Amino acid sequence: MKLIFATNNPHKVEEIKAMLHRDIEILSLQEAGILIDIPEPYDSLEENARTKSVTIYEMTHLPCFGEDTGLEVAALGGAPGVKSARYAGEDRSFDANIEKLLSNLAEKQDRSARFRTIISLILDGKEKQFEGICPGKIIDRKKGTHGFGYDPVFIPNGSAKTFAEMEQAEKAIFSHRRKATDKLVTFLNNLI
Ligand code: IMP
């Protein structure tokens, strides 16, 4: 089965390709020859993920999925959440986002946070959503060089390392994206 993954984020494509069963082939937007940047205008991960999958389905009428992820920090009332990519501004700088997060958390005792991923799959014109959650905490300085986004300041529960100190396979043991992807794969395998 071939599925278009409605993203231009090469980190996400690499992570999800490594997680999938070999019978399921993923094409990024670039690999599918679709050169657009899909906006994320909504206030929920669910609506943004759906916009991505619906946009690509309407263009191609092929099986496809969109994904939206947010970092939800308890002491910040769930922020940056759906605004995680643009927390510090429209240029989506990972470093500036982390700097703003650490500054907003400077006086806070509660460092608990979670990543939440929503995958929206469209098959035969019907949508199905899958959720993955990774609970953990935000540390007070960056550690590690792997991964992307908030990985250098996020330690998942059950580990002493940040995501950025882990190789991709180790991050996948804990990852929100892997948990959502597992549900997607189970659903697809039941169809094959
Ligand atoms: P979006 O799903 O592309 O809107 O991603 C939102 C933002 O969340 C990204 O720009 C990253 O900063 C962050 N993010 C998403 N997934 C991860 C992850 O696995 N690790 C660290 N940061 C992530």
Coordinates of N, CA and C and ligand atoms in Angstrom, one line a residue:
M1 N 0.8 -1.2 0.0 CA 0.0 0.0 0.0 C 0.9 1.3 0.0
K2 N 0.5 2.3 -0.8 CA 1.2 3.5 -0.9 C 0.4 4.6 -0.2
L3 N 1.0 5.4 0.7 CA 0.3 6.5 1.4 C 1.1 7.7 1.2
I4 N 0.5 8.8 0.9 CA 1.2 10.1 0.9 C 1.1 10.7 2.3
F5 N 2.3 11.1 2.8 CA 2.3 11.8 4.1 C 2.4 13.3 3.9
A6 N 1.3 14.0 4.3 CA 1.1 15.4 4.0 C 2.0 16.3 4.9
T7 N 3.3 16.2 4.7 CA 4.2 17.0 5.5 C 5.4 17.4 4.6
N8 N 6.0 18.6 5.0 CA 7.3 19.0 4.4 C 8.4 18.9 5.5
N9 N 8.1 18.2 6.6 CA 9.1 18.1 7.7 C 9.9 16.8 7.5
P10 N 11.2 16.9 7.1 CA 12.0 15.7 6.8 C 12.2 14.9 8.0
H11 N 12.3 15.5 9.2 CA 12.5 14.7 10.4 C 11.3 13.8 10.7
K12 N 10.1 14.3 10.4 CA 8.9 13.5 10.7 C 8.8 12.4 9.7
V13 N 9.2 12.7 8.4 CA 9.1 11.6 7.4 C 10.1 10.5 7.7
E14 N 11.3 10.9 8.1 CA 12.4 9.9 8.4 C 11.9 9.0 9.6
E15 N 11.3 9.7 10.7 CA 10.9 8.9 11.8 C 9.8 8.0 11.5
I16 N 8.8 8.4 10.7 CA 7.7 7.5 10.4 C 8.0 6.4 9.5
K17 N 8.9 6.7 8.5 CA 9.3 5.7 7.5 C 10.0 4.6 8.3
A18 N 10.8 4.9 9.3 CA 11.6 3.9 10.1 C 10.6 3.1 10.9
M19 N 9.4 3.6 11.2 CA 8.5 2.8 12.1 C 7.6 1.9 11.4
L20 N 7.5 2.1 10.0 CA 6.4 1.4 9.3 C 6.7 0.0 8.8
H21 N 5.8 -0.8 8.8 CA 5.9 -2.2 8.2 C 6.3 -2.0 6.7
R22 N 7.1 -3.0 6.2 CA 7.6 -2.8 4.9 C 6.5 -2.8 3.8
D23 N 5.3 -3.4 4.1 CA 4.3 -3.4 3.1 C 3.6 -2.1 2.9
I24 N 3.9 -1.1 3.8 CA 3.3 0.2 3.6 C 4.4 1.2 3.2
E25 N 4.2 1.7 2.0 CA 5.2 2.7 1.5 C 4.7 4.1 1.7
I26 N 5.7 4.9 2.2 CA 5.3 6.3 2.5 C 6.0 7.2 1.4
L27 N 5.2 8.2 0.9 CA 5.7 9.2 0.0 C 5.5 10.5 0.7
S28 N 6.6 11.3 0.9 CA 6.5 12.6 1.4 C 5.9 13.5 0.3
L29 N 5.4 14.7 0.7 CA 4.9 15.6 -0.4 C 5.9 15.8 -1.5
Q30 N 7.1 16.0 -1.1 CA 8.2 16.3 -2.1 C 8.3 15.0 -3.0
E31 N 8.3 13.8 -2.4 CA 8.4 12.6 -3.3 C 7.2 12.4 -4.2
A32 N 6.0 12.9 -3.7 CA 4.8 12.8 -4.5 C 4.7 13.9 -5.5
G33 N 5.7 14.8 -5.5 CA 5.7 16.0 -6.5 C 4.7 17.1 -6.1
I34 N 4.3 17.1 -4.9 CA 3.4 18.1 -4.5 C 4.1 19.2 -3.7
L35 N 4.3 20.4 -4.3 CA 5.1 21.4 -3.7 C 4.3 22.5 -3.1
I36 N 3.6 22.2 -2.0 CA 2.8 23.2 -1.3 C 3.1 23.1 0.2
D37 N 2.9 24.2 0.9 CA 3.0 24.3 2.3 C 1.6 24.4 2.8
I38 N 1.1 23.4 3.6 CA -0.3 23.5 4.0 C -0.4 24.3 5.3
P39 N -1.3 25.3 5.3 CA -1.4 26.1 6.6 C -2.0 25.3 7.7
E40 N -1.7 25.8 8.9 CA -2.2 25.1 10.2 C -3.0 26.2 10.9
P41 N -4.2 26.5 10.4 CA -4.8 27.7 10.9 C -5.7 27.5 12.2
Y42 N -5.9 26.3 12.6 CA -6.9 26.0 13.7 C -6.3 26.0 15.1
D43 N -7.2 25.9 16.1 CA -6.8 25.9 17.5 C -6.7 24.5 18.0
S44 N -6.8 23.5 17.2 CA -6.7 22.1 17.7 C -5.8 21.3 16.8
L45 N -5.1 20.4 17.4 CA -4.2 19.5 16.6 C -5.1 18.6 15.7
E46 N -6.3 18.3 16.2 CA -7.2 17.4 15.4 C -7.6 18.1 14.1
E47 N -8.0 19.4 14.2 CA -8.4 20.1 13.0 C -7.3 20.4 12.0
N48 N -6.1 20.7 12.6 CA -4.9 20.9 11.7 C -4.5 19.7 11.0
A49 N -4.5 18.5 11.7 CA -4.1 17.3 11.1 C -5.1 16.9 9.9
R50 N -6.4 17.2 10.2 CA -7.5 16.9 9.2 C -7.3 17.8 8.0
T51 N -7.0 19.1 8.2 CA -6.8 20.0 7.1 C -5.7 19.5 6.1
K52 N -4.6 19.0 6.7 CA -3.5 18.5 5.9 C -3.9 17.3 5.1
S53 N -4.6 16.3 5.7 CA -5.0 15.1 5.0 C -6.0 15.4 3.9
V54 N -7.0 16.3 4.3 CA -8.1 16.6 3.3 C -7.5 17.4 2.1
T55 N -6.6 18.3 2.4 CA -6.0 19.1 1.3 C -5.4 18.2 0.3
I56 N -4.6 17.2 0.8 CA -3.9 16.3 -0.2 C -4.9 15.3 -0.8
Y57 N -5.9 14.9 -0.1 CA -6.8 13.9 -0.7 C -7.6 14.6 -1.8
E58 N -8.0 15.9 -1.6 CA -8.7 16.6 -2.6 C -7.9 16.8 -3.9
M59 N -6.6 16.9 -3.7 CA -5.7 17.1 -4.8 C -5.4 15.8 -5.6
T60 N -5.3 14.7 -4.8 CA -4.8 13.5 -5.4 C -5.8 12.3 -5.5
H61 N -6.8 12.3 -4.6 CA -7.7 11.2 -4.4 C -7.0 9.9 -4.2
L62 N -5.8 10.0 -3.5 CA -5.0 8.8 -3.1 C -5.1 8.7 -1.6
P63 N -4.8 7.5 -1.1 CA -4.7 7.4 0.4 C -3.6 8.3 1.0
C64 N -4.0 9.0 2.0 CA -3.0 9.9 2.6 C -3.2 10.2 4.0
F65 N -2.2 10.7 4.7 CA -2.5 11.1 6.1 C -1.7 12.4 6.4
G66 N -2.3 13.2 7.4 CA -1.6 14.4 7.9 C -1.4 14.1 9.4
E67 N -0.4 14.9 9.9 CA -0.1 14.7 11.3 C 0.1 16.1 11.9
D68 N -0.3 16.3 13.1 CA 0.0 17.5 13.8 C 0.4 17.1 15.3
T69 N 1.5 17.8 15.7 CA 2.0 17.5 17.1 C 2.1 18.8 17.9
G70 N 1.9 18.7 19.2 CA 2.1 19.9 20.0 C 2.8 19.4 21.3
L71 N 3.5 20.4 21.9 CA 4.1 20.1 23.2 C 3.2 20.9 24.2
E72 N 2.6 20.1 25.2 CA 1.7 20.7 26.1 C 2.3 20.7 27.5
V73 N 2.5 21.9 28.0 CA 3.3 22.1 29.3 C 2.3 22.5 30.4
A74 N 2.2 21.7 31.4 CA 1.2 21.8 32.5 C 1.2 23.2 33.1
A75 N 2.4 23.7 33.5 CA 2.5 25.0 34.2 C 2.2 26.2 33.3
L76 N 2.1 25.9 32.0 CA 1.8 27.0 31.1 C 0.3 26.8 30.5
G77 N -0.5 26.0 31.2 CA -1.9 25.8 30.8 C -2.0 25.1 29.5
G78 N -1.0 24.3 29.1 CA -1.1 23.5 27.9 C -0.4 24.1 26.7
A79 N 0.2 25.4 26.9 CA 1.0 26.0 25.9 C 2.4 25.3 25.8
P80 N 3.1 25.4 24.7 CA 2.7 26.0 23.4 C 1.6 25.3 22.6
G81 N 1.4 24.0 22.9 CA 0.3 23.2 22.3 C 0.3 23.3 20.8
V82 N -0.9 23.7 20.3 CA -1.1 23.7 18.8 C -0.2 24.8 18.2
K83 N 0.3 25.7 19.0 CA 1.2 26.7 18.4 C 2.7 26.4 18.6
S84 N 3.1 25.1 18.8 CA 4.4 24.8 19.1 C 5.4 25.2 18.1
A85 N 5.1 25.1 16.8 CA 6.1 25.4 15.7 C 6.4 26.9 15.7
R86 N 5.4 27.7 16.0 CA 5.5 29.2 15.9 C 5.5 29.9 17.3
Y87 N 5.9 29.2 18.3 CA 5.8 29.7 19.7 C 6.5 31.1 19.8
A88 N 7.7 31.2 19.2 CA 8.5 32.4 19.3 C 8.4 33.3 18.1
G89 N 7.6 32.9 17.1 CA 7.5 33.7 15.9 C 7.3 32.9 14.6
E90 N 7.0 33.6 13.6 CA 6.6 33.0 12.3 C 7.8 32.3 11.6
D91 N 9.1 32.6 12.0 CA 10.2 31.9 11.4 C 10.4 30.5 11.9
R92 N 9.6 30.0 12.9 CA 9.6 28.6 13.3 C 11.0 28.2 13.8
S93 N 11.7 29.1 14.4 CA 13.1 28.7 14.9 C 13.0 27.8 16.1
F94 N 13.7 26.6 16.0 CA 13.7 25.7 17.1 C 14.4 26.3 18.3
D95 N 15.5 27.0 18.1 CA 16.3 27.6 19.2 C 15.5 28.7 19.9
A96 N 14.9 29.6 19.1 CA 14.1 30.7 19.7 C 12.9 30.1 20.5
N97 N 12.3 29.0 20.0 CA 11.1 28.4 20.7 C 11.6 27.9 22.0
I98 N 12.7 27.2 22.0 CA 13.2 26.6 23.3 C 13.6 27.7 24.3
E99 N 14.2 28.8 23.8 CA 14.6 29.9 24.6 C 13.3 30.5 25.3
K100 N 12.3 30.7 24.5 CA 11.0 31.3 25.1 C 10.4 30.3 26.1
L101 N 10.4 29.0 25.8 CA 9.9 28.0 26.7 C 10.6 28.0 28.0
L102 N 11.9 28.0 28.0 CA 12.7 28.0 29.2 C 12.5 29.3 30.0
S103 N 12.4 30.4 29.3 CA 12.2 31.6 30.0 C 10.8 31.7 30.7
N104 N 9.8 31.2 30.0 CA 8.5 31.1 30.6 C 8.3 30.2 31.8
L105 N 9.3 29.2 31.8 CA 9.2 28.2 32.9 C 10.2 28.5 34.0
A106 N 10.9 29.6 33.9 CA 12.0 29.8 34.8 C 11.6 29.8 36.3
E107 N 10.5 30.4 36.6 CA 10.0 30.4 38.0 C 9.1 29.3 38.4
K108 N 8.9 28.3 37.5 CA 7.9 27.3 37.8 C 8.5 26.0 38.4
Q109 N 7.8 25.5 39.4 CA 8.2 24.2 40.0 C 7.8 23.0 39.2
D110 N 6.6 23.1 38.7 CA 6.0 22.0 37.9 C 6.6 22.0 36.5
R111 N 7.4 21.0 36.2 CA 8.1 21.0 34.8 C 7.4 19.9 33.9
S112 N 6.3 19.4 34.4 CA 5.7 18.3 33.6 C 5.1 18.8 32.3
A113 N 5.2 17.9 31.3 CA 4.8 18.3 29.9 C 4.5 17.0 29.2
R114 N 3.9 17.1 28.0 CA 3.7 15.9 27.2 C 3.7 16.4 25.7
F115 N 4.1 15.5 24.9 CA 3.9 15.6 23.4 C 2.7 14.9 23.1
R116 N 1.9 15.5 22.2 CA 0.7 14.8 21.7 C 0.6 14.9 20.2
T117 N 0.4 13.8 19.6 CA 0.4 13.7 18.1 C -1.0 13.2 17.7
I118 N -1.5 13.9 16.7 CA -2.8 13.4 16.0 C -2.4 13.1 14.6
I119 N -2.8 11.9 14.2 CA -2.6 11.5 12.7 C -4.1 11.4 12.2
S120 N -4.3 12.0 11.0 CA -5.6 12.0 10.3 C -5.3 11.2 9.0
L121 N -6.0 10.1 8.9 CA -5.8 9.2 7.7 C -7.1 9.4 6.9
I122 N -6.9 9.5 5.5 CA -8.0 9.5 4.6 C -7.9 8.3 3.7
L123 N -8.8 7.4 3.7 CA -8.9 6.2 2.8 C -10.3 6.2 2.2
D124 N -10.3 6.1 0.9 CA -11.6 6.0 0.2 C -12.5 7.2 0.7
G125 N -11.9 8.3 0.9 CA -12.7 9.5 1.2 C -13.2 9.6 2.7
K126 N -12.9 8.6 3.5 CA -13.3 8.6 4.9 C -12.1 8.9 5.8
E127 N -12.4 9.7 6.9 CA -11.3 10.1 7.8 C -11.3 9.2 9.0
K128 N -10.1 8.9 9.5 CA -10.0 8.2 10.8 C -8.8 8.9 11.5
Q129 N -8.9 9.1 12.8 CA -7.8 9.8 13.6 C -7.2 8.8 14.6
F130 N -5.9 9.0 14.9 CA -5.1 8.2 15.8 C -4.3 9.2 16.7
E131 N -4.3 8.9 18.0 CA -3.6 9.8 18.9 C -2.4 9.1 19.6
G132 N -1.3 9.8 19.8 CA -0.2 9.3 20.6 C 0.3 10.3 21.6
I133 N 0.5 9.9 22.8 CA 0.9 10.8 23.9 C 2.2 10.3 24.5
C134 N 3.1 11.2 24.7 CA 4.4 10.9 25.5 C 4.5 11.9 26.6
P135 N 4.3 11.4 27.9 CA 4.5 12.2 29.0 C 6.0 12.4 29.4
G136 N 6.3 13.5 30.0 CA 7.7 13.7 30.4 C 7.9 15.0 31.1
K137 N 9.1 15.6 31.1 CA 9.3 16.9 31.7 C 10.3 17.7 30.9
I138 N 10.3 19.0 31.2 CA 11.2 20.0 30.6 C 12.3 20.3 31.5
I139 N 13.6 20.1 31.0 CA 14.7 20.5 31.9 C 15.1 21.9 31.6
D140 N 16.1 22.4 32.4 CA 16.3 23.9 32.3 C 17.4 24.3 31.4
R141 N 18.0 23.3 30.7 CA 19.0 23.7 29.6 C 19.1 22.6 28.6
K142 N 19.6 23.0 27.4 CA 19.6 22.0 26.3 C 20.6 20.9 26.5
K143 N 20.2 19.7 26.2 CA 21.1 18.5 26.2 C 20.9 17.7 25.0
G144 N 22.0 17.4 24.2 CA 22.0 16.5 23.1 C 21.8 17.2 21.8
T145 N 22.2 16.5 20.7 CA 22.2 17.1 19.4 C 21.3 16.4 18.3
H146 N 20.7 15.3 18.7 CA 19.9 14.6 17.7 C 18.5 15.2 17.7
G147 N 17.7 14.7 16.7 CA 16.3 15.1 16.6 C 16.0 16.5 16.2
F148 N 14.9 17.1 16.7 CA 14.5 18.4 16.2 C 13.6 19.0 17.2
G149 N 13.2 20.2 16.9 CA 12.2 20.9 17.8 C 12.6 21.0 19.2
Y150 N 11.8 20.6 20.1 CA 12.0 20.7 21.6 C 12.8 19.5 22.1
D151 N 13.3 18.6 21.3 CA 14.0 17.4 21.7 C 15.1 17.7 22.8
P152 N 15.9 18.7 22.6 CA 17.0 18.9 23.6 C 16.6 19.3 25.0
V153 N 15.3 19.6 25.2 CA 14.9 20.0 26.6 C 13.8 19.1 27.1
F154 N 13.5 18.0 26.4 CA 12.4 17.1 26.8 C 12.9 15.7 27.2
I155 N 12.6 15.3 28.5 CA 13.0 14.0 28.9 C 11.7 13.2 29.1
P156 N 11.5 12.1 28.4 CA 10.3 11.3 28.5 C 10.3 10.5 29.8
N157 N 9.1 10.3 30.4 CA 9.1 9.5 31.6 C 9.7 8.1 31.3
G158 N 10.5 7.6 32.3 CA 11.1 6.3 32.1 C 12.5 6.4 31.6
S159 N 13.0 7.6 31.3 CA 14.3 7.8 30.8 C 15.0 8.8 31.6
A160 N 16.4 8.8 31.6 CA 17.2 9.9 32.2 C 17.7 10.8 31.1
K161 N 17.5 10.5 29.8 CA 18.0 11.2 28.7 C 17.0 12.1 28.0
T162 N 17.4 13.2 27.4 CA 16.5 14.0 26.6 C 16.3 13.2 25.3
F163 N 15.3 13.5 24.5 CA 15.1 12.9 23.2 C 16.3 13.2 22.3
A164 N 16.9 14.4 22.5 CA 18.1 14.8 21.6 C 19.3 14.0 22.0
E165 N 19.3 13.3 23.1 CA 20.5 12.5 23.5 C 20.3 11.0 23.0
M166 N 19.1 10.8 22.4 CA 18.8 9.4 21.9 C 19.0 9.3 20.4
E167 N 19.4 8.1 20.0 CA 19.3 7.7 18.6 C 17.8 7.6 18.2
Q168 N 17.5 7.6 16.9 CA 16.1 7.6 16.5 C 15.4 6.4 17.1
A169 N 16.0 5.2 17.1 CA 15.4 4.0 17.5 C 15.0 4.0 19.0
E170 N 15.9 4.7 19.8 CA 15.6 4.8 21.2 C 14.4 5.8 21.5
K171 N 14.5 6.9 20.7 CA 13.4 7.9 20.8 C 12.0 7.2 20.5
A172 N 12.1 6.3 19.5 CA 10.9 5.6 19.1 C 10.2 4.8 20.2
I173 N 11.0 4.3 21.1 CA 10.5 3.5 22.2 C 9.5 4.3 23.0
F174 N 9.7 5.6 23.2 CA 8.9 6.5 24.0 C 7.9 7.4 23.2
S175 N 8.2 7.5 21.9 CA 7.7 8.7 21.1 C 6.1 8.7 20.9
H176 N 5.6 9.8 21.1 CA 4.2 10.2 20.8 C 3.9 9.8 19.4
R177 N 4.8 10.2 18.4 CA 4.6 9.9 17.0 C 4.5 8.4 16.8
R178 N 5.4 7.6 17.5 CA 5.4 6.2 17.3 C 4.1 5.6 17.8
K179 N 3.6 6.1 18.9 CA 2.3 5.5 19.5 C 1.2 5.8 18.5
A180 N 1.1 7.0 17.9 CA 0.0 7.2 17.0 C 0.2 6.4 15.7
T181 N 1.5 6.3 15.3 CA 1.8 5.5 14.1 C 1.5 4.0 14.3
D182 N 1.7 3.5 15.5 CA 1.4 2.1 15.8 C -0.1 1.8 15.6
K183 N -0.9 2.8 16.0 CA -2.4 2.7 15.9 C -2.8 2.7 14.4
L184 N -2.1 3.6 13.7 CA -2.3 3.7 12.2 C -2.0 2.4 11.5
V185 N -0.8 1.8 11.9 CA -0.4 0.6 11.3 C -1.3 -0.6 11.6
T186 N -1.7 -0.7 12.9 CA -2.7 -1.7 13.3 C -4.0 -1.6 12.4
F187 N -4.4 -0.4 12.3 CA -5.7 -0.2 11.5 C -5.5 -0.6 10.0
L188 N -4.3 -0.2 9.4 CA -4.1 -0.6 8.0 C -3.9 -2.1 7.9
N189 N -3.2 -2.7 8.8 CA -2.9 -4.1 8.7 C -4.2 -4.9 8.8
N190 N -5.2 -4.4 9.5 CA -6.5 -5.1 9.6 C -7.3 -5.0 8.3
L191 N -6.9 -4.1 7.4 CA -7.5 -3.9 6.1 C -6.9 -4.8 5.0
I192 N -5.6 -5.1 5.2 CA -4.9 -5.8 4.2 C -5.2 -7.3 4.2
Ligands
IMP1 P1 3.9 20.5 13.6 O1 3.2 19.3 13.9 O2 4.6 20.5 12.3 O3 3.0 21.7 13.7 O4 5.0 20.7 14.7 C1 4.9 21.5 15.8 C2 6.2 21.7 16.4 O5 6.3 20.8 17.5 C3 7.5 21.5 15.6 O6 7.9 22.6 14.9 C4 8.5 21.1 16.7 O7 9.0 22.3 17.2 C5 7.6 20.5 17.7 N1 7.7 19.0 17.6 C6 6.8 18.2 16.9 N2 7.2 16.9 17.1 C7 8.3 16.9 17.9 C8 9.2 15.9 18.4 O8 9.1 14.7 18.2 N3 10.2 16.4 19.2 C9 10.4 17.7 19.4 N4 9.7 18.7 19.0 C10 8.6 18.3 18.2

